[in-house]
Tab-separated table of C-alpha atoms and ligand atoms in Angstrom:
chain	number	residue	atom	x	y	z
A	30	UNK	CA	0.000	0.000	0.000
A	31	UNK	CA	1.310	3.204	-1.432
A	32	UNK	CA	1.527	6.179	1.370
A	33	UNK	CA	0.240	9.395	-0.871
A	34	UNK	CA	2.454	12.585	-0.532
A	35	UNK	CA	0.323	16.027	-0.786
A	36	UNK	CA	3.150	18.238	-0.983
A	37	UNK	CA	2.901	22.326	-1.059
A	38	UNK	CA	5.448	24.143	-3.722
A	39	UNK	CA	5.212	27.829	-2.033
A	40	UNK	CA	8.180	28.602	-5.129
A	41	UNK	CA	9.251	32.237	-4.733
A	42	UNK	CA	6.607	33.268	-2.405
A	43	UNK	CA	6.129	33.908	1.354
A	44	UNK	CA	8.248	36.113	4.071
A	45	UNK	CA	9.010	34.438	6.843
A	46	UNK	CA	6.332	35.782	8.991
A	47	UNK	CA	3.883	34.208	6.382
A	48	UNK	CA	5.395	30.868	6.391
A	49	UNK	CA	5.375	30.564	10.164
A	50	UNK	CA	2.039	31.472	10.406
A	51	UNK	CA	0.966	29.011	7.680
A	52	UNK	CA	3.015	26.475	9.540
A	53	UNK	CA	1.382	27.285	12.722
A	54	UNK	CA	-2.197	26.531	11.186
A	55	UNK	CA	-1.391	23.319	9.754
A	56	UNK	CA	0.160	22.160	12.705
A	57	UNK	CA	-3.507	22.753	14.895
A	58	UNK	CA	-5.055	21.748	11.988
A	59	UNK	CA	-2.938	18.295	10.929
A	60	UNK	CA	-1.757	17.618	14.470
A	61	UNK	CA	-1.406	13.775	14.219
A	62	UNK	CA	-0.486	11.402	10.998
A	63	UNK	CA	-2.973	10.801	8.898
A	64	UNK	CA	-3.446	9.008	5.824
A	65	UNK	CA	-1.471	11.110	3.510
A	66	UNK	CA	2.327	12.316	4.523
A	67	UNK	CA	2.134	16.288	4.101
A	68	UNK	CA	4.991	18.007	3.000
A	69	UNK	CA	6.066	21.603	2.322
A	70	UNK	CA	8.325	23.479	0.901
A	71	UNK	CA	9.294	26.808	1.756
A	72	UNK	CA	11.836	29.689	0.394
A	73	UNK	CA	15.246	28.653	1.853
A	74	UNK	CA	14.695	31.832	3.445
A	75	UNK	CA	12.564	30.590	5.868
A	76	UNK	CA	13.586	27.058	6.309
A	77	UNK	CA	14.473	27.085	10.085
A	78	UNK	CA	11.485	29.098	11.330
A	79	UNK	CA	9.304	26.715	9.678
A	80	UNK	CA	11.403	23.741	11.298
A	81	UNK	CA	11.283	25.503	14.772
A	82	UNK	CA	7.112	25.633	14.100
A	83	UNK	CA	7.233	21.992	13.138
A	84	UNK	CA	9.582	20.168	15.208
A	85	UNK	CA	7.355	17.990	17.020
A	86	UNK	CA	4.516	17.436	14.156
A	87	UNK	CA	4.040	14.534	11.323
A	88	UNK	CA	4.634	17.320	8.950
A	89	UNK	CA	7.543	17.370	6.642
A	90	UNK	CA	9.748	20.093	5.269
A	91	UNK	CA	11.551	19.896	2.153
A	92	UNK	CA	13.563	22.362	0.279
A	93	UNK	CA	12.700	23.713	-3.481
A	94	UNK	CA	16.140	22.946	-5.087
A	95	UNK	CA	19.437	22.373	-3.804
A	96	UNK	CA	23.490	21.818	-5.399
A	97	UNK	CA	25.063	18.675	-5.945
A	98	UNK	CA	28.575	19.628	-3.661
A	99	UNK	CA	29.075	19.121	0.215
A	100	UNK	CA	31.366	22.624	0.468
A	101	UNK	CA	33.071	24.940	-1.298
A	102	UNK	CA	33.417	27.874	-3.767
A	103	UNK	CA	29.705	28.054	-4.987
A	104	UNK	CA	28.353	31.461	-4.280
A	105	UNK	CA	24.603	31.706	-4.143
A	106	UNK	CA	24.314	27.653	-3.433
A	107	UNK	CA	23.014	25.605	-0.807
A	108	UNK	CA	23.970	21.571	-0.161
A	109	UNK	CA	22.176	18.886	0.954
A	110	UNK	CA	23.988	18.687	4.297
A	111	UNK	CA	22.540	22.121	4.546
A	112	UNK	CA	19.287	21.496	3.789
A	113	UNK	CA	19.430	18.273	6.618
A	114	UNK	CA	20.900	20.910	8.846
A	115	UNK	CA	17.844	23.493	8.448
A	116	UNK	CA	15.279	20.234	9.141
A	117	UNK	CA	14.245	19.312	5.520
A	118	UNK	CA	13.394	15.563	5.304
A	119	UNK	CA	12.558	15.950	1.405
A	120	UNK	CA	14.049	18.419	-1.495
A	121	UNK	CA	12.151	19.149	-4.784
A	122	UNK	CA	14.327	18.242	-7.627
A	123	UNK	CA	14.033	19.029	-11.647
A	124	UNK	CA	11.431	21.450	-11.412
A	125	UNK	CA	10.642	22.577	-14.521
A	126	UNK	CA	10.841	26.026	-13.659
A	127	UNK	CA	14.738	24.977	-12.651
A	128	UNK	CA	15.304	23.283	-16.184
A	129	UNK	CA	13.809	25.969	-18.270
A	130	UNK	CA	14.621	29.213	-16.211
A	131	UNK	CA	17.808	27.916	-15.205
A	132	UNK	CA	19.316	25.439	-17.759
A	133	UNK	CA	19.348	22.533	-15.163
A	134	UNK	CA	20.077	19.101	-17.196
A	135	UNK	CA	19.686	15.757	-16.544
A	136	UNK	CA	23.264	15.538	-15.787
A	137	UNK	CA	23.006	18.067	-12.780
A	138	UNK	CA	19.506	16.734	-11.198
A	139	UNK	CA	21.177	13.052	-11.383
A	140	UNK	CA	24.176	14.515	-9.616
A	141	UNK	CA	21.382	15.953	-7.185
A	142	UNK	CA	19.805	13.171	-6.382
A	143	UNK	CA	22.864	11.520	-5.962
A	144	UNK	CA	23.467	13.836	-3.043
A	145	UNK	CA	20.497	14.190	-1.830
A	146	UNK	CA	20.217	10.306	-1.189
A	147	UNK	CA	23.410	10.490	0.233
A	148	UNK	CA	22.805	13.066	2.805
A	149	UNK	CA	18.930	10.913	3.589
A	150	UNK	CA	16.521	13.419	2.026
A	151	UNK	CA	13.956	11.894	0.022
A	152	UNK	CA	14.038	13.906	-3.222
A	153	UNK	CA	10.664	14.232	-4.950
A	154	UNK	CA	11.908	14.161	-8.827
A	155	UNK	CA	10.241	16.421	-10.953
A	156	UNK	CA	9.187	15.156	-14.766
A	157	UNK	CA	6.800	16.213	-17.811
A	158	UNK	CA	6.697	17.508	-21.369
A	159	UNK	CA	5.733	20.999	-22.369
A	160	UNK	CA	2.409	21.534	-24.928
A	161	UNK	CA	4.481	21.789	-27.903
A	162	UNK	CA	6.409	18.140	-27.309
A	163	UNK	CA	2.231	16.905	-25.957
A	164	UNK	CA	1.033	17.768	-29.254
A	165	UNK	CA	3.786	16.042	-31.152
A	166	UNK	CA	3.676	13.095	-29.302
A	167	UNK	CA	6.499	12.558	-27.866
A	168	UNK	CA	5.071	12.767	-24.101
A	169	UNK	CA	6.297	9.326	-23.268
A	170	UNK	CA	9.858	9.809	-25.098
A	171	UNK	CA	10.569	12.840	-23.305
A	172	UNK	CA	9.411	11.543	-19.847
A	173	UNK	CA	11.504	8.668	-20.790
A	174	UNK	CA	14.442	10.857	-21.262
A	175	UNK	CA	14.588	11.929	-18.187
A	176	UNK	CA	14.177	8.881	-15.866
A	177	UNK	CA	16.931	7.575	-17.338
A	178	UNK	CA	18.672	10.943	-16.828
A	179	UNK	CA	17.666	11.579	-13.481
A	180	UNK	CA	17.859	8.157	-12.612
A	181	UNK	CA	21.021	7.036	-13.735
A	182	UNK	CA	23.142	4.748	-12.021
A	183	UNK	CA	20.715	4.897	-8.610
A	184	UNK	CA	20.417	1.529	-6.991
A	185	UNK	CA	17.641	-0.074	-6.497
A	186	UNK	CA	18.071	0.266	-2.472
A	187	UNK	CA	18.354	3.773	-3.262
A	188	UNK	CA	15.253	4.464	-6.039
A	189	UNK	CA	12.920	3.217	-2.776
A	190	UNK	CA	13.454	6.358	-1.151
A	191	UNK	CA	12.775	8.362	-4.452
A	192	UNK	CA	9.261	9.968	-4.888
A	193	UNK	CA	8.422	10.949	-8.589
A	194	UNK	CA	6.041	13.746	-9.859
A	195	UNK	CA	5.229	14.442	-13.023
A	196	UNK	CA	4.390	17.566	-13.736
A	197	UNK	CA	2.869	18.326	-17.553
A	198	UNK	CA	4.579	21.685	-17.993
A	199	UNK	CA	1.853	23.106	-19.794
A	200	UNK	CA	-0.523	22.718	-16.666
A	201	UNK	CA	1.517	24.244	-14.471
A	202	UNK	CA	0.052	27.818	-12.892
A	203	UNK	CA	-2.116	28.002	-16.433
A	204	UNK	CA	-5.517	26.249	-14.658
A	205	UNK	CA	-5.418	23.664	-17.151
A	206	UNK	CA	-5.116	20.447	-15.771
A	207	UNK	CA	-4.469	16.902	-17.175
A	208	UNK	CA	-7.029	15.106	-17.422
A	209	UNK	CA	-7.566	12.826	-14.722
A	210	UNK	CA	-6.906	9.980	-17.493
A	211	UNK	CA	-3.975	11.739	-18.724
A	212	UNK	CA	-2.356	12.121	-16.013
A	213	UNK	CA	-3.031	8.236	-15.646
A	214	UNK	CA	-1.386	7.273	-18.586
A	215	UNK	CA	1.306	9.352	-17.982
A	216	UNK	CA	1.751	7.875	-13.912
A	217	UNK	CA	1.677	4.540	-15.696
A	218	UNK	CA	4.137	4.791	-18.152
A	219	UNK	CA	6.603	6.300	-15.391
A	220	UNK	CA	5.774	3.386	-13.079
A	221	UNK	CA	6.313	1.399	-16.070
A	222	UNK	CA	9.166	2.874	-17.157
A	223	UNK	CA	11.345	2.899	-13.651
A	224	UNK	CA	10.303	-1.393	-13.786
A	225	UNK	CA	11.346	-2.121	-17.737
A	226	UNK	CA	14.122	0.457	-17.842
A	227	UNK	CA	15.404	0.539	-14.653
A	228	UNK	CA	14.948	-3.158	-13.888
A	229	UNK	CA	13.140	-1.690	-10.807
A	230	UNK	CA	11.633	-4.518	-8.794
A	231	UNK	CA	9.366	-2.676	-6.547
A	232	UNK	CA	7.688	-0.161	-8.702
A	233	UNK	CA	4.901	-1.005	-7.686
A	234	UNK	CA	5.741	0.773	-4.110
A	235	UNK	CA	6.777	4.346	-5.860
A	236	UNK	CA	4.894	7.315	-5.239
A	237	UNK	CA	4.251	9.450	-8.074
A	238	UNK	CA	2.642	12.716	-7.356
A	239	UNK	CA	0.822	14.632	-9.946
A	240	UNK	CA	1.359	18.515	-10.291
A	241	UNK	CA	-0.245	20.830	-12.498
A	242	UNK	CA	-3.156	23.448	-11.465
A	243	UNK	CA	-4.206	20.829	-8.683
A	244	UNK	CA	-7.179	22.876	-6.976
A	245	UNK	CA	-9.851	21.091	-4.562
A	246	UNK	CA	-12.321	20.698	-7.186
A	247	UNK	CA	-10.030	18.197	-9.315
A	248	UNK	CA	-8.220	16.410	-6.539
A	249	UNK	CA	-10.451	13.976	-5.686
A	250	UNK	CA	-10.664	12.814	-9.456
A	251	UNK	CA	-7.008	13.069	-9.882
A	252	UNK	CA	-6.635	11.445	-6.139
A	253	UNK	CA	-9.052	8.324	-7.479
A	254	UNK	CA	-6.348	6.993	-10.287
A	255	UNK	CA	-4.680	3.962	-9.850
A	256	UNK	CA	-0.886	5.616	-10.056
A	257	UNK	CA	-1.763	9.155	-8.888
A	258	UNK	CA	-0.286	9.021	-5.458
A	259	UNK	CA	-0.387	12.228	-4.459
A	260	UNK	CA	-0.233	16.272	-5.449
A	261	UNK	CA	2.213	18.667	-5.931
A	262	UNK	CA	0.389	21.589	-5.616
A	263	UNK	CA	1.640	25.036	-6.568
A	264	UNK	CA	-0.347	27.946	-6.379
A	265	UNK	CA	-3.257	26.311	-4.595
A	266	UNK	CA	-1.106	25.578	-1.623
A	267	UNK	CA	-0.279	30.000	-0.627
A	268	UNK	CA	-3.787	30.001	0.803
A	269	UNK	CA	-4.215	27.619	3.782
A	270	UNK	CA	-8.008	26.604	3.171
A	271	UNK	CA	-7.733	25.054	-0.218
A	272	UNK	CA	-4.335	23.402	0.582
A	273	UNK	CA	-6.170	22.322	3.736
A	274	UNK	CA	-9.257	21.031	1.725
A	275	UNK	CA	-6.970	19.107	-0.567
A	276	UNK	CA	-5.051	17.401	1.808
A	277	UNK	CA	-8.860	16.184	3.612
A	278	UNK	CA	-9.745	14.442	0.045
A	279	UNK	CA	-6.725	13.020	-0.365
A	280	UNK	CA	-7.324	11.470	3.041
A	281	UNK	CA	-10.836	10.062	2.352
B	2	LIG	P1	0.437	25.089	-9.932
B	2	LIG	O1	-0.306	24.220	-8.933
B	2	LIG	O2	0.406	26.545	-9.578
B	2	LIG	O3	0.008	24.799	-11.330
B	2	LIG	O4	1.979	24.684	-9.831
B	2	LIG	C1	2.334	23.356	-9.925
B	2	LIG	C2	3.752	23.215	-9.580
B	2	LIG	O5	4.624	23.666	-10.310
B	2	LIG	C3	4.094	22.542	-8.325
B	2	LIG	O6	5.443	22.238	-8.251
């Protein structure tokens, strides 16, 4: 039995003030484990406050990116150990706002996730085509592209503590979703994929969160597929009450 992940990308938004008081409502509101692990992630910026806010709570923390190094010379960067050190237990990798904005290949996110295992954060690896690539077909080429990317040379022990989202660029912050059945096809493939490709035994035990204009009007269709295990949710996770609503019908 798969353990679904609602996770909240806050991207490039929230002072720490706003984070903490976010935090501070989810904790009264979440305050023992439920069926669904919740996750956040905040700004770097306000990491710790959030940490200090959810010490003692089943909620998670993860960071929104992070470099492939331990130490050294890399202005502007943060490192796994880092990350571990500010409380994160997770760390969103291969967003596509981080391969398109900022040129990040599947080179660098598999040296990521290389760390990140390393250091014991779970990284939540970020997939998923844009319209243009959708609408030539070539969905399931280019999601194949980068598993094996991303995924290269992770052991088996190690792709167990690997969550997977895909996250069909062209939904993302434009309030078009997939389709509950396209976003199906697409979770299968991946799960698919990781088995064939990968010679992943236990595929059958990954989670693979969809991301994409989730909302609480779609998440309980999206939540009902047989390889949707889970949300990434972007801008419906600033406000507390939908984020809060999603995470209840994930839990029914
Ligand atoms: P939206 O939910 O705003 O579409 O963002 C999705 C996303 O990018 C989450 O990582």
């Amino acid at each position: 039995m798969i353990r679904p992940i609602i996770a909240a990308n806050w991207k490039m938004h929230k002072t720490i003030p706003e984070a903490v008081s976010f935090a501070k409502q989810l904790k009264e509101e979440f305050p023992e484990p439920g069926n669904v692990d919740i996750v956040i992630a905040p700004p770097f910026t306000a990491l710790s406050s959030v940490m200090e806010v959810l010490k003692d709570s089943p909620i998670h923390i993860s960071a929104q990116n992070m470099h492939w190094g331990e130490k050294g010379a890399c202005t502007g960067e943060i490192s796994a150990t880092m990350l571990v050190d500010a409380g994160c237990g997770f760390v969103i990798i291969g967003h596509s706002e981080r391969r398109t904005l900022f040129g990040e290949t599947g080179g660098m996110l598999n040296k990521k996730i290389h760390a990140a295992l390393k250091s014991g954060l779970t990284p939540i690896f970020c997939m998923g085509e844009t319209l243009e690539e959708r609408e030539s077909g070539a969905t399931f080429r280019i999601i194949r592209k980068q598993i094996k990317e991303g995924l290269n040379n992770i052991t088996s022990d190690d792709i167990r503590r690997v969550a997977l989202a895909y996250e069909p660029i062209w939904a993302i912050g434009t309030g078009k979703t997939a389709t509950p059945l396209q976003a199906q096809e697409a979770h299968r493939f991946i799960r698919e994929t990781i088995a064939t490709d990968l010679e992943y035994a236990h595929a059958s035990e990954t989670v693979i969160i969809y991301g994409g204009s989730v909302n609480p009007e779609n998440t309980g269709s999206l939540m009902d597929q047989p390889d949707i295990n889970g949300a990434l949710v972007g801008g419906a996770s600033l406000d507390f009450g939908p984020f809060a609503d999603i995470i209840k019908i994930s839990e029914r």
